[in-house]
Every structure is written in structure tokens, then in C-alpha cells.
mmCIF file of C-alpha atoms in Angstrom:
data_model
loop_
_atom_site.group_PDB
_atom_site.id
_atom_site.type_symbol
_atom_site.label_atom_id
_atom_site.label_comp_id
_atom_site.label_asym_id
_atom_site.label_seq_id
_atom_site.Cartn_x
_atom_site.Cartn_y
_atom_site.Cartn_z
ATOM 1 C CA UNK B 989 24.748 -9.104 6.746
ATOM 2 C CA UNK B 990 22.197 -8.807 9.735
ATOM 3 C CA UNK B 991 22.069 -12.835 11.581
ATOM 4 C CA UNK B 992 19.015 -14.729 10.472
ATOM 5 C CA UNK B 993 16.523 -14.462 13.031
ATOM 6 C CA UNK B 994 12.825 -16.230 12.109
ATOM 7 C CA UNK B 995 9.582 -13.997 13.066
ATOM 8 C CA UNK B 996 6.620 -16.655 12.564
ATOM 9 C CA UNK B 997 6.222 -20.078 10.899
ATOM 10 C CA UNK B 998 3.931 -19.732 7.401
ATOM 11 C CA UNK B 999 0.702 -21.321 7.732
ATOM 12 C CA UNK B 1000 -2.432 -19.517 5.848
ATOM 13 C CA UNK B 1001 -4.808 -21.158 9.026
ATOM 14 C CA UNK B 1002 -2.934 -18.514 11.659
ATOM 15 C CA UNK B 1003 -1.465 -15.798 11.904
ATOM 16 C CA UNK B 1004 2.281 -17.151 10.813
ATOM 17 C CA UNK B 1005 4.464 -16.170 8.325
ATOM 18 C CA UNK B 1006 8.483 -16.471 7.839
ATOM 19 C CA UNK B 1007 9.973 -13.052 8.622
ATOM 20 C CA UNK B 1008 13.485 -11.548 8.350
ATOM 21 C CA UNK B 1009 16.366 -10.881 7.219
ATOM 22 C CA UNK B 1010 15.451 -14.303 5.374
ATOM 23 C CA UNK B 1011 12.059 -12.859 4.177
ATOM 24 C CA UNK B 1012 13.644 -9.952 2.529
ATOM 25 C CA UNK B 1013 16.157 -12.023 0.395
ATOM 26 C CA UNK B 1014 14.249 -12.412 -2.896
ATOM 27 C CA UNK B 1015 13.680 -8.610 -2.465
ATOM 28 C CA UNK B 1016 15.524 -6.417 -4.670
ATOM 29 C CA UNK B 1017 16.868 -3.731 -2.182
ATOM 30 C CA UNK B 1018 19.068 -0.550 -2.935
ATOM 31 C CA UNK B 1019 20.060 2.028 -0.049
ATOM 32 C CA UNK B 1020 21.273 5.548 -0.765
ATOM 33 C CA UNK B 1021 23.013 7.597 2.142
ATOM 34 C CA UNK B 1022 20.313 9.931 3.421
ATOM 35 C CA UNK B 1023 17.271 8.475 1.589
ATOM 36 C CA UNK B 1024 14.500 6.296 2.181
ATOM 37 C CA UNK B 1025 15.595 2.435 0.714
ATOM 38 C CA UNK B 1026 14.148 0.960 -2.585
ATOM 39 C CA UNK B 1027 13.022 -2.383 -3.114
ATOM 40 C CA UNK B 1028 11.936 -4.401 -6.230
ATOM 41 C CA UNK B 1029 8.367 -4.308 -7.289
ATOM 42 C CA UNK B 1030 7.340 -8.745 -8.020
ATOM 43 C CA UNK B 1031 8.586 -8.983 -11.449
ATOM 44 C CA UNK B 1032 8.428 -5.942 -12.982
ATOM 45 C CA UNK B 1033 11.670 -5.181 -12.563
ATOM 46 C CA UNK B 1034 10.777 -1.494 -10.567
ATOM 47 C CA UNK B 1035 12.500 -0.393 -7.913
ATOM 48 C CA UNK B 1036 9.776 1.614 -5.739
ATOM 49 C CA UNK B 1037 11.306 3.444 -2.494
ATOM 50 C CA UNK B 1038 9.770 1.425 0.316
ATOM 51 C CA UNK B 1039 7.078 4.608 1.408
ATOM 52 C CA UNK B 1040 4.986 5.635 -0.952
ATOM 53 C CA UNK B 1041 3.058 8.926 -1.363
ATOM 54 C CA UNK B 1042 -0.432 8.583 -1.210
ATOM 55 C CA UNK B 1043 -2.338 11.488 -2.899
ATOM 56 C CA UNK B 1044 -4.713 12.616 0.030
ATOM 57 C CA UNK B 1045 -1.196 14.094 1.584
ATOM 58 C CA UNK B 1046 -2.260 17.054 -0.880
ATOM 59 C CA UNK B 1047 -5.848 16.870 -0.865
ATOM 60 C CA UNK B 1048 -7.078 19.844 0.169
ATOM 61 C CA UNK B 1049 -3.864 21.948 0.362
ATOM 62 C CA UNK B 1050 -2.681 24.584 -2.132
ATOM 63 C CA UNK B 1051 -0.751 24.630 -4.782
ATOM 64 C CA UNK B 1052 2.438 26.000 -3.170
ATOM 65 C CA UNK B 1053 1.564 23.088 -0.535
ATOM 66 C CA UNK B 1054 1.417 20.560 -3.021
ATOM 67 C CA UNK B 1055 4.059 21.378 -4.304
ATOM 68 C CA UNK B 1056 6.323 21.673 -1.402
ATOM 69 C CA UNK B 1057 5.021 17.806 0.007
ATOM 70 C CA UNK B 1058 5.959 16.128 -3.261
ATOM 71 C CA UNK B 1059 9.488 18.529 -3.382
ATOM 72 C CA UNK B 1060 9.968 16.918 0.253
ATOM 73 C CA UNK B 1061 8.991 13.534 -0.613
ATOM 74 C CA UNK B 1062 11.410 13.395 -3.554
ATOM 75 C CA UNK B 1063 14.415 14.509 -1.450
ATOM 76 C CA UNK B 1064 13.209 11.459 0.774
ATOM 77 C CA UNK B 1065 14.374 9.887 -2.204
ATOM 78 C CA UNK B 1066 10.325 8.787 -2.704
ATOM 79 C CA UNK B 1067 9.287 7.785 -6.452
ATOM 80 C CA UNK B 1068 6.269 5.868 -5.617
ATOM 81 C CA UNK B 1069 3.112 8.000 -5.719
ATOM 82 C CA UNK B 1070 -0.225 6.893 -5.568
ATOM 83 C CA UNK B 1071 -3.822 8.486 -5.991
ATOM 84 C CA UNK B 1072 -7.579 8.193 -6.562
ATOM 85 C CA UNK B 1073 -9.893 10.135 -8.056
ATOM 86 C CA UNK B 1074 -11.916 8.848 -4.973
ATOM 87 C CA UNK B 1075 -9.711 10.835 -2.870
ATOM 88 C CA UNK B 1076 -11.632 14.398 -3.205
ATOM 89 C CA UNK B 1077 -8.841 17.054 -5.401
ATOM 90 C CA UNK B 1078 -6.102 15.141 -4.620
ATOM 91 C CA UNK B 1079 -5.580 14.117 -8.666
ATOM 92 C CA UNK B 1080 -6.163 18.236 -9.341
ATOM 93 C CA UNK B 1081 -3.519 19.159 -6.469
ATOM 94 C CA UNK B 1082 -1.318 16.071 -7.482
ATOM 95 C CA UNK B 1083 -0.924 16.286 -11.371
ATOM 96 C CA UNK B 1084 0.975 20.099 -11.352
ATOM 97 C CA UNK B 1085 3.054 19.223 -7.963
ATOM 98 C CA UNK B 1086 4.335 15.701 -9.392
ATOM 99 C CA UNK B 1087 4.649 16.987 -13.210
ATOM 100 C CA UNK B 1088 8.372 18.442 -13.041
ATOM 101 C CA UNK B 1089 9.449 15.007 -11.486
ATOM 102 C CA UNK B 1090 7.233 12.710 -13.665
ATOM 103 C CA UNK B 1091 10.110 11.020 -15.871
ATOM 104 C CA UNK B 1092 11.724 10.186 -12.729
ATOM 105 C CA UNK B 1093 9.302 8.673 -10.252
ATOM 106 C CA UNK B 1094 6.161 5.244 -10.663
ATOM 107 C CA UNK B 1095 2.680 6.700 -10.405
ATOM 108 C CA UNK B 1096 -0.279 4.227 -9.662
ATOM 109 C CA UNK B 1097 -3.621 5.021 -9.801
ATOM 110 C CA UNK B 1098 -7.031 3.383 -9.515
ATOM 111 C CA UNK B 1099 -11.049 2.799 -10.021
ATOM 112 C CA UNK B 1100 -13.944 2.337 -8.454
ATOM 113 C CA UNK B 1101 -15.653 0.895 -11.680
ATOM 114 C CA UNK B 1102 -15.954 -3.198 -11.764
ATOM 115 C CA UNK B 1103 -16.713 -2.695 -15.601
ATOM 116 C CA UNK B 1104 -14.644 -1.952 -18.823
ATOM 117 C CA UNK B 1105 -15.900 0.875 -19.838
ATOM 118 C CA UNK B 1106 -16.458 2.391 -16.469
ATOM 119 C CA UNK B 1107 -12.801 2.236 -16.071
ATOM 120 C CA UNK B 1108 -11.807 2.987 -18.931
ATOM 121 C CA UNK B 1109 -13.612 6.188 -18.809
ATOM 122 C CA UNK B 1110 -11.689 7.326 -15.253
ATOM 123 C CA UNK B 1111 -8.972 5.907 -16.513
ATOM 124 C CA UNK B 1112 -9.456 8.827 -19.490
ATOM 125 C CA UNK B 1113 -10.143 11.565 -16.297
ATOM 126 C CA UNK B 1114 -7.442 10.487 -14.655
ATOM 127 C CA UNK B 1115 -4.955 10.884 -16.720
ATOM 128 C CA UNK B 1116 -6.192 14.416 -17.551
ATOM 129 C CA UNK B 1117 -5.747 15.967 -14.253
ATOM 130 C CA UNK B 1118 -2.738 14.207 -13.523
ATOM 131 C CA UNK B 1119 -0.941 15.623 -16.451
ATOM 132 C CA UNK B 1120 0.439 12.216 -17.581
ATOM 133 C CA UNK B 1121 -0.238 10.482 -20.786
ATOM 134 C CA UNK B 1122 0.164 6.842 -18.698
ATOM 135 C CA UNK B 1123 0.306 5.380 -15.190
ATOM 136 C CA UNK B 1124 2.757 3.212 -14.344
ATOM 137 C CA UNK B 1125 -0.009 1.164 -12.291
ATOM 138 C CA UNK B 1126 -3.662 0.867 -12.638
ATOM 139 C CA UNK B 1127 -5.633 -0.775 -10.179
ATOM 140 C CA UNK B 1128 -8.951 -1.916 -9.523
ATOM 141 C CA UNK B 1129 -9.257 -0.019 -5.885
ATOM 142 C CA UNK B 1130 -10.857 -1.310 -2.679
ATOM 143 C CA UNK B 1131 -12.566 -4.252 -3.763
ATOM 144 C CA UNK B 1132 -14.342 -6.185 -0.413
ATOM 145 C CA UNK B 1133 -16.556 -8.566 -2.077
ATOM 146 C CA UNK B 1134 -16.272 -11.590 -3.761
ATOM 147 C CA UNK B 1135 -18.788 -10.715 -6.317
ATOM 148 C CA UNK B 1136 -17.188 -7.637 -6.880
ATOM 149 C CA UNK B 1137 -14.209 -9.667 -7.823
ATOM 150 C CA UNK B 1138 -16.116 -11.812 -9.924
ATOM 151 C CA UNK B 1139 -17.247 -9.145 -12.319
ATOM 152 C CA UNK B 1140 -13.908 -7.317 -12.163
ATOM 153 C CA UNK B 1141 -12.429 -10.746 -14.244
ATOM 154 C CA UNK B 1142 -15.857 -11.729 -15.777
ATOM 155 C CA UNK B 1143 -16.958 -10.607 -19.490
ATOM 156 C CA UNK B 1144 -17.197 -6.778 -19.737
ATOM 157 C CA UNK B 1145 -15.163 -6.432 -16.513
ATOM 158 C CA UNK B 1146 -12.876 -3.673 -15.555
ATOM 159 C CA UNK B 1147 -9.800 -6.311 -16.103
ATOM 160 C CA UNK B 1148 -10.833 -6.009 -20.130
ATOM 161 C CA UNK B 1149 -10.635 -2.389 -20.242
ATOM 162 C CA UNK B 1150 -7.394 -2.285 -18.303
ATOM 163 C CA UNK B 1151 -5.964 -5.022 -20.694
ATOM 164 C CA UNK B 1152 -7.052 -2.630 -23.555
ATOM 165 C CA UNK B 1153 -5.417 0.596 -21.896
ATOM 166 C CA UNK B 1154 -2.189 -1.580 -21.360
ATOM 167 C CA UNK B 1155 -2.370 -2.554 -24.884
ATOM 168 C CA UNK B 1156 -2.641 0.634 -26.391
ATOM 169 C CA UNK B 1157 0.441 1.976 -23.678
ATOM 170 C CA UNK B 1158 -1.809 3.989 -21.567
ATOM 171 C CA UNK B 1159 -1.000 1.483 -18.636
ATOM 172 C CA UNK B 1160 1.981 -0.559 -17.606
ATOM 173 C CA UNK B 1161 0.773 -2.887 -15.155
ATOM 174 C CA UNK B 1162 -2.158 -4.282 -13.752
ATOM 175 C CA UNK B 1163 -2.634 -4.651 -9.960
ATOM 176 C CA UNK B 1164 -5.802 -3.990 -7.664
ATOM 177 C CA UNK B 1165 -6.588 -2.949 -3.903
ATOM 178 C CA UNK B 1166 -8.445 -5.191 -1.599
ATOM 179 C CA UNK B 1167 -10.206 -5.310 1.735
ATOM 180 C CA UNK B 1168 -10.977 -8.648 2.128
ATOM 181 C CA UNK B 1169 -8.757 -11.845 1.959
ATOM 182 C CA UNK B 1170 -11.797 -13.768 0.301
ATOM 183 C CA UNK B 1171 -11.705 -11.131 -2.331
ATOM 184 C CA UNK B 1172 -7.709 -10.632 -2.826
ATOM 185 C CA UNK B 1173 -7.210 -14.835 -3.317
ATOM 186 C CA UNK B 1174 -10.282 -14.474 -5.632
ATOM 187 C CA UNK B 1175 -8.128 -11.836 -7.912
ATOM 188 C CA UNK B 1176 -5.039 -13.310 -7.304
ATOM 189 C CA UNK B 1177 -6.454 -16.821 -8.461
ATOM 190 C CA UNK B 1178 -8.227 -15.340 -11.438
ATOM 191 C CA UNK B 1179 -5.604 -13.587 -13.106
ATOM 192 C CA UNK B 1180 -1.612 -12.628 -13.049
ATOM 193 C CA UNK B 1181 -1.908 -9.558 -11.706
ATOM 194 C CA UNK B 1182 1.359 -7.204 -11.278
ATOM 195 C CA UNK B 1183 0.605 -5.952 -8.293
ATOM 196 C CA UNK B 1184 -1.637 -6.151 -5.024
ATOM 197 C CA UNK B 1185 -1.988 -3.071 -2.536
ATOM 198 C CA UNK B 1186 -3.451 -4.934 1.130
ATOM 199 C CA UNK B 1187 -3.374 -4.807 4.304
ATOM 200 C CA UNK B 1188 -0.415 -5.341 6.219
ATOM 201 C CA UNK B 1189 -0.616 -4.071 9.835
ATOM 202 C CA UNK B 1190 0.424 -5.757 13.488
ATOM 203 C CA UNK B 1191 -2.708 -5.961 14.629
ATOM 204 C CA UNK B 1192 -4.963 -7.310 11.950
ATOM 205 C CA UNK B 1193 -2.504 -9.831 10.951
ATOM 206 C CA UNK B 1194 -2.100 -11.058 14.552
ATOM 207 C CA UNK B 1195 -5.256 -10.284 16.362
ATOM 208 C CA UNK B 1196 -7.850 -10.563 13.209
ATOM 209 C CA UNK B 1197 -5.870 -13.192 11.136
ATOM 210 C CA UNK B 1198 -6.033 -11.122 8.285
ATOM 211 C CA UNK B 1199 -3.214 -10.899 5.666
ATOM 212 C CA UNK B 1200 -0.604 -14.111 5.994
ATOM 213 C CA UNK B 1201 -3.407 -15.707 3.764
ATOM 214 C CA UNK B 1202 -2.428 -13.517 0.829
ATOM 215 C CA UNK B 1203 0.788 -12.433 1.344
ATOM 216 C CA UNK B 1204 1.693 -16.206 0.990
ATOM 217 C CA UNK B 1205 -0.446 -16.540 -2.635
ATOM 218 C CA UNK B 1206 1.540 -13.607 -3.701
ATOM 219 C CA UNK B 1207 4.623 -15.194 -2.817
ATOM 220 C CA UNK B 1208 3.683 -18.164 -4.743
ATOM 221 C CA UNK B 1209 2.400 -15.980 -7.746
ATOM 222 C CA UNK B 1210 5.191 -13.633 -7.940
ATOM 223 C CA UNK B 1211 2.930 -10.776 -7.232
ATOM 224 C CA UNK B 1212 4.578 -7.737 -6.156
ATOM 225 C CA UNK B 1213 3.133 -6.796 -2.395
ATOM 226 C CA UNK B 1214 2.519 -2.894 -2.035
ATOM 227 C CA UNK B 1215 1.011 -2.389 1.649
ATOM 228 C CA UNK B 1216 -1.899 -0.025 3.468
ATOM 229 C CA UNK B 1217 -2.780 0.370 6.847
ATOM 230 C CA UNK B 1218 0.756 -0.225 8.681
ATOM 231 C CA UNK B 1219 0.022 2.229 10.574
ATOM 232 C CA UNK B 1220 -3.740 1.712 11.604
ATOM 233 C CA UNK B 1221 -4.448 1.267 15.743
ATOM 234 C CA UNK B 1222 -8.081 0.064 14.484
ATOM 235 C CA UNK B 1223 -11.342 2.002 13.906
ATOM 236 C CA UNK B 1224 -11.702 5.093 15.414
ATOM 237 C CA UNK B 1225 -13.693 5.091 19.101
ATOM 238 C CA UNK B 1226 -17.143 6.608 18.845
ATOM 239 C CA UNK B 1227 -16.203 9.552 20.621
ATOM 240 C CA UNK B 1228 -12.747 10.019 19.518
ATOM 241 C CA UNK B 1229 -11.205 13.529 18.502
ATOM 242 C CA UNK B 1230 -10.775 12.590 14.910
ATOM 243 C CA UNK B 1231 -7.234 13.613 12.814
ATOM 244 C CA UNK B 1232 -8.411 15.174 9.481
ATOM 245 C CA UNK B 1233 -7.752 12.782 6.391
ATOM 246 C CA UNK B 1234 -7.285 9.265 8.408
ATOM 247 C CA UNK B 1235 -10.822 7.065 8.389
ATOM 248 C CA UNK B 1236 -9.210 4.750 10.895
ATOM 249 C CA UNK B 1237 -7.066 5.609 13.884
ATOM 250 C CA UNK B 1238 -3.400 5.485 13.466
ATOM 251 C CA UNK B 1239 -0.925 5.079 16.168
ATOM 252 C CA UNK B 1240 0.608 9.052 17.243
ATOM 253 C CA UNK B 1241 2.703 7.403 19.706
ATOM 254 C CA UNK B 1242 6.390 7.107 18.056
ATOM 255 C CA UNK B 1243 7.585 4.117 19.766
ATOM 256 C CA UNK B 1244 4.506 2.494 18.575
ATOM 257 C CA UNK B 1245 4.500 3.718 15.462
ATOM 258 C CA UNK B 1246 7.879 2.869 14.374
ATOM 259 C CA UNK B 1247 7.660 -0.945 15.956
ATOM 260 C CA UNK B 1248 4.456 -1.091 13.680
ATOM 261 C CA UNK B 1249 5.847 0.349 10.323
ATOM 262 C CA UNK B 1250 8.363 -2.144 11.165
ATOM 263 C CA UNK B 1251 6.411 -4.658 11.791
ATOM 264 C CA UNK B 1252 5.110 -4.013 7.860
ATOM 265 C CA UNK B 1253 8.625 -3.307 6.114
ATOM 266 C CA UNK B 1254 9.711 -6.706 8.060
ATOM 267 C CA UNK B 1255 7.635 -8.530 5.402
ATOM 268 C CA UNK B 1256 8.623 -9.328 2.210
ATOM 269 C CA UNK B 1257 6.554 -5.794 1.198
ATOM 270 C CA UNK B 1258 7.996 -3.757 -1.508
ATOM 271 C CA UNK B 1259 6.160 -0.207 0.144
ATOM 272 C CA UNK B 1260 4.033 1.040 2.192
ATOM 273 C CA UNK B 1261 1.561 3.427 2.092
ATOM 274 C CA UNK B 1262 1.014 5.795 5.208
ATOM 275 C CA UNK B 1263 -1.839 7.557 6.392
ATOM 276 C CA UNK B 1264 -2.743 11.096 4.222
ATOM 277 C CA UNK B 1265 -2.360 13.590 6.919
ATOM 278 C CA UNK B 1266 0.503 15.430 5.954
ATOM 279 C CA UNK B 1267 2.005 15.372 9.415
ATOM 280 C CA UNK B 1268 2.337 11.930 9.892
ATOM 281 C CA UNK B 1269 2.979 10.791 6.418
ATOM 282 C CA UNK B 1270 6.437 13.352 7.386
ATOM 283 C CA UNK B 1271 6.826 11.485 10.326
ATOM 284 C CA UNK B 1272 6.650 8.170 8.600
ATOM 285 C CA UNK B 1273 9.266 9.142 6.309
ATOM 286 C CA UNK B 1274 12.089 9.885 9.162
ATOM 287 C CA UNK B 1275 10.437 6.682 10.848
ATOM 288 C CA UNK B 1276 11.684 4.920 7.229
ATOM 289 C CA UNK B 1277 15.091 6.075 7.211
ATOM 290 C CA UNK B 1278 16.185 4.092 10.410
ATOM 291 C CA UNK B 1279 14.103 0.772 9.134
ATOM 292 C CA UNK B 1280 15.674 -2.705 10.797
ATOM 293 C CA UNK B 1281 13.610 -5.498 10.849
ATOM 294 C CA UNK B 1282 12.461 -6.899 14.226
ATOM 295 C CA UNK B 1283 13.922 -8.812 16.778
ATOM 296 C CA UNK B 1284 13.083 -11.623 18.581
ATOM 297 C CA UNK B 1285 12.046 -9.772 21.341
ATOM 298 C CA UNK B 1286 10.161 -6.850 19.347
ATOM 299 C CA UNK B 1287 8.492 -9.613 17.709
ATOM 300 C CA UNK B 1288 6.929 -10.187 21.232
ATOM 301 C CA UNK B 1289 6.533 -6.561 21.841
ATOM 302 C CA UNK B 1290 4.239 -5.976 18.874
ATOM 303 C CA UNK B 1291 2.026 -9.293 19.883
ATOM 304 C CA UNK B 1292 1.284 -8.220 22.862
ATOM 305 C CA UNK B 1293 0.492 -4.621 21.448
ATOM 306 C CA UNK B 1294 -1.726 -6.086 19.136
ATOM 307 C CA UNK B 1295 -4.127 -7.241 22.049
ATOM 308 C CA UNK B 1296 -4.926 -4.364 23.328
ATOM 309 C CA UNK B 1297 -8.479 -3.049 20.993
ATOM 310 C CA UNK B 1298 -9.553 -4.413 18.066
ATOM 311 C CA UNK B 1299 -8.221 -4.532 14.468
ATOM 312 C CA UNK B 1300 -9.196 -2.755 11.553
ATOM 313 C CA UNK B 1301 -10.356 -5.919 9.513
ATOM 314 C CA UNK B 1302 -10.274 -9.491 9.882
ATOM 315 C CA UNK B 1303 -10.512 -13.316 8.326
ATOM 316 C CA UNK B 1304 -13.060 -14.145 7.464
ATOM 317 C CA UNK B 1305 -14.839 -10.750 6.552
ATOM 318 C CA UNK B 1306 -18.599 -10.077 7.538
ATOM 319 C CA UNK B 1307 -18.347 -7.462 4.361
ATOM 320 C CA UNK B 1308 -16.861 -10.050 1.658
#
């Protein structure tokens, strides 16, 4: 057992939150020699390896290079995939790469729509080109606004056509992806969602006060915490050579990168999601297999790292 160390004091006014090894103890977690480590999903009883593939890591590529990421992934020991049909051919590329491993591994999926039948209707695309007959996650995706959220739970909102999927086994849980606190305690307060895929990154949690907030109602909900954006240095400079398939810039620099992904596991997360170029999702997945949670003195480190720019999002949102 690793000593107890504590990272931040909870508070949902600043940036605080307990972190580990304490944080991690009402995680499930299971280690295999050689393989990325699993960790319990809330209470659903999944065990999801702690990176997860996101499905713009084949967007784009061709079928032998689909096929070959998810083959690499799965040796990672990765069984968490996730995908959009937002996300260009990804769901084309995905589907035949990820169908001789399907039994095996938890594939989420989301929707734009904020209505029942809107998302019902993806929901019926979606699980055509991903060869499946369910997902193991639906999830209302990116919502920002608190009106947004409103519908979503309102009459005729997407939550009734995802509680009629689940119903009639085409779904297995219910979460959603936000990009606003205001709109993620909305959710979380109007229903008992499964799942929540946020933000969870060094410097928008420290410098932007964005993400203790909700990581704290989930903890109090039982919610299980699936994370974006670990990896994010904040949006990308005007003139900035830009790295195909990542809207905001992520850190290159290893150190960096590793203290950050870190920074993410370190909470009671159960997996994150890195960015969907191919090359540094790989990276991220040798970055995973040497995962300790931070020091005292790291914890320092990655303050003073997360003062340098500005952060992705922050609390309160201009957008919500």
C-alpha cells in the first residue's frame, strides 16, 4: 500500500479536492502485468481500463489502420471505446476494426440531439455502422448550456428516448458529456445518470476553477467519472502549427504530459480519454502503464505549470 499523502482540501468555491491514494479507495482497481489498469465504472459494476479509445484515433485512416489501432489498443489491455457520429468516419472506420473484439470490450457512444426522437434516430445510425445491436453507454454529448440541459430532461427530451432505447435493450446506461459546470450540476441534479464524461485537466481545474464543482456532485451521486481533456495545454495560439485531429493544444512535451495525465488518473476518475491523433493517443498508453499518483511535491510542480497560459474552459462559463 502506497502512504496516504492528501493533494487538495474539497471545497466546490476553489479549486480543492481530496486526492490520493485515499481518493482512489472507493475505486474498484484491477492491474494485469503488462497492461494498462482497470477501474470500476460508479455503480455499474464495469470495470473500464483507465484509457479509453476515442474513435477519431481512426478517423480518417484505412481499414488495415483501423484495424491495427484497435488490435494495439486491446493488447494495451484497453476495453473502453468511445465514438461519435460527430467525429467525421470514425463510426464507419470503427464498427469493422472493433467487431472481432465486441463481446469483450464497453462501447459508448453519443448525440448531438436534445430531443427523443432526434436521438433516437442516431441512436438507430449508430448502431448500424458500428456493427453492434447495443452500446454499452449512450450519452447526450457536449452539452454547454443550461437550456440545453433543460430540454435534454424536459418533456420530449433526448433523456425519454434514451430511457426507451434502454428499455427495449438497445442501451445499458445512461450518461452525458458536458462543457460547462453550470450545465453538468444541471444533469447531474435532474436525473441519476450512470455516467458523466468532463473535464478533468491541471490547468482548468487549478487556473480556471473548473471541474472540483462536479467531480464532488458525482461523488455524492455515485456517478461514475469518465474524463476528457487531461491532456489539453489550452486553446491553440492564433498562429500555431496545428496537430491534425486535436481542436485544442495538448502538451508534446513528455515530462509534462505524463505529470498531467497524472494529474487526471490521481482523481477518483475511472478513464480517460486522450487526444485522437493516433500518435499521441500511443504515447498516452505507455504514459498509462507507469501511472502513480502524485506527490507532494509534483502536486506543486503541476500548480505552478498550470500558470503559465490560459485554460481550456473555466467556472463560471461565458458559453453556459
Amino acid at each position: 500500500m502506497m502512504n496516504r499523502r492528501r493533494f487538495l482540501h474539497s471545497s466546490a468555491g476553489t479549486a480543492l479536492l481530496t486526492c490520493f491514494p485515499s481518493g482512489l479507495s472507493r475505486l474498484a482497481r484491477a492491474k494485469v502485468a503488462g497492461q494498462i489498469e482497470k477501474r470500476g465504472l460508479g455503480k455499474t459494476g464495469e470495470l473500464l481500463s483507465m484509457i479509453g479509445f476515442g474513435g477519431i484515433v481512426v478517423m480518417n485512416a484505412t481499414a488495415a489502420e483501423s484495424s491495427q489501432r484497435v488490435s494495439t489498443a486491446i493488447d494495451y489491455g484497453v476495453n473502453y471505446f468511445d465514438v461519435a457520429p460527430s467525429y467525421g468516419n470514425a463510426e464507419q472506420m470503427l464498427g469493422p476494426a472493433l467487431e472481432p473484439y465486441r463481446k469483450n470490450v464497453f462501447l459508448a457512444c453519443k448525440t448531438d440531439s436534445r430531443d427523443s426522437q432526434g436521438a433516437l434516430e442516431e441512436l438507430e445510425g449508430s448502431l448500424k455502422r458500428l456493427r453492434t445491436d447495443y452500446f454499452d453507454l449512450y450519452q447526450m454529448h457536449a452539452v454547454t448550456k443550461v437550456e440545453d440541459a433543460k430540454q435534454i430532461l424536459g418533456p420530449g427530451g433526448a433523456l425519454e428516448g434514451f430511457q426507451k432505447a434502454q428499455k427495449d435493450g438497445k442501451i445499458r446506461f445512461i450518461g452525458f458529456s458536458a462543457h460547462s459546470v453550470e450545465a453538468a450540476l444541471t444533469l447531474l441534479d435532474g436525473f441519476d445518470f450512470d455516467t458523466i464524461l468532463f473535464p478533468v485537466n491541471f490547468k482548468t481545474w487549478n487556473a480556471g476553477n473548473f471541474g472540483p464543482q462536479v467531480l464532488q456532485r458525482a461523488k455524492e451521486k455515485g456517478t461514475g467519472v469518465l474524463a476528457i481533456k487531461a491532456l489539453a495545454n489550452g486553446p491553440w495560439p492564433e498562429a500555431a502549427d496545428r496537430i491534425p485531429k486535436c481542436w485544442y493544444q495538448p502538451l508534446t512535451d513528455e515530462q509534462k504530459a505524463e505529470l498531467a495525465l497524472r494529474f487526471t488518473l490521481s482523481h477518483p476518475v475511472t478513464a480517460a480519454l486522450p487526444p485522437g491523433n493516433e500518435n499521441l493517443f500511443r504515447r498516452t498508453l505507455d504514459l498509462a502503464l507507469r501511472f502513480e499518483p502524485l506527490s507532494d511535491a509534483e502536486v506543486s510542480e503541476i500548480k505552478h505549470l498550470a500558470a503559465e497560459g490560459q485554460p481550456l474552459f473555466r467556472y463560471p462559463s461565458p458559453e453556459a
